Amino acid sequence: MRSPVLLVIAHGSRDPRHAATVHALTRRVRSLRPGLRVETAFLDFNAPSVPQVLGRLAADRVRDVVALPLLLTRAFHAKADIPAVLRQAPPALRIRQAEVLGPSPLLLAAVERRLYEAGLTPADKSSTGLVLAAAGSTDPEAIAVIVQTARELRHTGWCAVRPAFASAPLPRTEDAVRSLRADGFARVAVAPYVIAPGRLPDRIAAGADAGGADVVADVLGPSPELARLLLGRYDEARTEQLLAATA
């Protein structure tokens, strides 16, 4: 039996770096699992759109699809936008929506990878204040996940981890940096908890600069941990799809 197609659904952005990063990530996913058909679609701003890709899959006589939201939390896009667009898919397609990426230990590992690439070492964890800077959401479930992720990072050895947000809730990145500095940390690092560049990640970087952060990591991007996580979510959804078909 043919494996379901993996359809990675990203938000999209006017910033061309966003789509380039998403495509780099899906290329890494393909390299980890040769033979798996991996498609990329965007909710907004970029092509191809989700309906365009679904139409092409139906034309290719694909039967089963795992639609994976390229999102770190279950906020509005995962709960409303993506299910709505998937309901408009050609009837020949059987689609299972996978879980969002977070929370996951692999995301914590990707955050630390970017911090080490920015110049920190594991030995710095016990003396560095860390800001986990997310895009933000009005969804309390999504905010709670970010706060819990910050706690989990703290449990890996960072002496202090504060969540911050580029939009919606407070505190902002610069506020969290200043708070850690006021608490006596000589070195403060900012880890953007976002997948790809764009307007909100730029706002995080500007906030880190305004607050006087010493280290600013890159976005998670096409990290190996993120690629492995995508395949893990795909496998979970595929298993659920198979169990549903045999029930």
Short mmCIF file of N, CA and C in Angstrom, two decimals, residues 43 49-55 58 80-93 95:
data_model
loop_
_atom_site.label_atom_id
_atom_site.label_comp_id
_atom_site.label_asym_id
_atom_site.label_seq_id
_atom_site.Cartn_x
_atom_site.Cartn_y
_atom_site.Cartn_z
N LEU A 43 -1.10 28.95 3.59
CA LEU A 43 -2.42 29.50 3.86
C LEU A 43 -2.62 30.87 3.22
N SER A 49 -1.12 27.52 -2.97
CA SER A 49 -2.09 27.51 -1.88
C SER A 49 -2.47 26.07 -1.54
N VAL A 50 -3.13 25.90 -0.41
CA VAL A 50 -3.58 24.56 -0.02
C VAL A 50 -4.55 23.99 -1.05
N PRO A 51 -5.58 24.73 -1.49
CA PRO A 51 -6.48 24.16 -2.51
C PRO A 51 -5.76 23.77 -3.80
N GLN A 52 -4.76 24.56 -4.20
CA GLN A 52 -4.02 24.22 -5.42
C GLN A 52 -3.32 22.87 -5.28
N VAL A 53 -2.66 22.65 -4.15
CA VAL A 53 -1.94 21.39 -3.95
C VAL A 53 -2.91 20.23 -3.82
N LEU A 54 -3.99 20.42 -3.10
CA LEU A 54 -4.97 19.34 -2.96
C LEU A 54 -5.57 18.97 -4.31
N GLY A 55 -5.83 19.96 -5.14
CA GLY A 55 -6.34 19.67 -6.48
C GLY A 55 -5.35 18.88 -7.31
N ALA A 58 -5.30 15.26 -6.09
CA ALA A 58 -6.46 14.52 -6.58
C ALA A 58 -6.29 14.16 -8.06
N ALA A 80 -8.98 26.34 13.34
CA ALA A 80 -10.05 26.85 12.46
C ALA A 80 -9.64 26.94 11.00
N ASP A 81 -8.58 27.69 10.71
CA ASP A 81 -8.22 27.95 9.31
C ASP A 81 -7.90 26.68 8.53
N ILE A 82 -7.02 25.86 9.09
CA ILE A 82 -6.59 24.66 8.35
C ILE A 82 -7.74 23.66 8.22
N PRO A 83 -8.48 23.34 9.29
CA PRO A 83 -9.62 22.43 9.09
C PRO A 83 -10.62 22.95 8.06
N ALA A 84 -10.82 24.27 8.03
CA ALA A 84 -11.78 24.83 7.08
C ALA A 84 -11.33 24.62 5.64
N VAL A 85 -10.06 24.85 5.36
CA VAL A 85 -9.59 24.69 3.99
C VAL A 85 -9.51 23.22 3.61
N LEU A 86 -9.23 22.34 4.57
CA LEU A 86 -9.18 20.91 4.27
C LEU A 86 -10.57 20.36 3.98
N ARG A 87 -11.60 20.95 4.58
CA ARG A 87 -12.97 20.48 4.31
C ARG A 87 -13.39 20.75 2.87
N GLN A 88 -12.68 21.64 2.18
CA GLN A 88 -13.00 21.96 0.79
C GLN A 88 -12.21 21.10 -0.20
N ALA A 89 -11.49 20.11 0.32
CA ALA A 89 -10.66 19.26 -0.54
C ALA A 89 -11.51 18.41 -1.47
N PRO A 90 -10.96 18.00 -2.60
CA PRO A 90 -11.70 17.08 -3.48
C PRO A 90 -12.13 15.83 -2.71
N PRO A 91 -13.32 15.34 -2.95
CA PRO A 91 -13.85 14.21 -2.17
C PRO A 91 -13.06 12.92 -2.31
N ALA A 92 -12.26 12.80 -3.36
CA ALA A 92 -11.48 11.57 -3.55
C ALA A 92 -10.35 11.44 -2.53
N LEU A 93 -9.99 12.54 -1.89
CA LEU A 93 -8.88 12.52 -0.94
C LEU A 93 -9.36 12.17 0.46
N ILE A 95 -8.10 12.68 4.10
CA ILE A 95 -7.10 13.56 4.73
C ILE A 95 -7.17 13.41 6.24
#
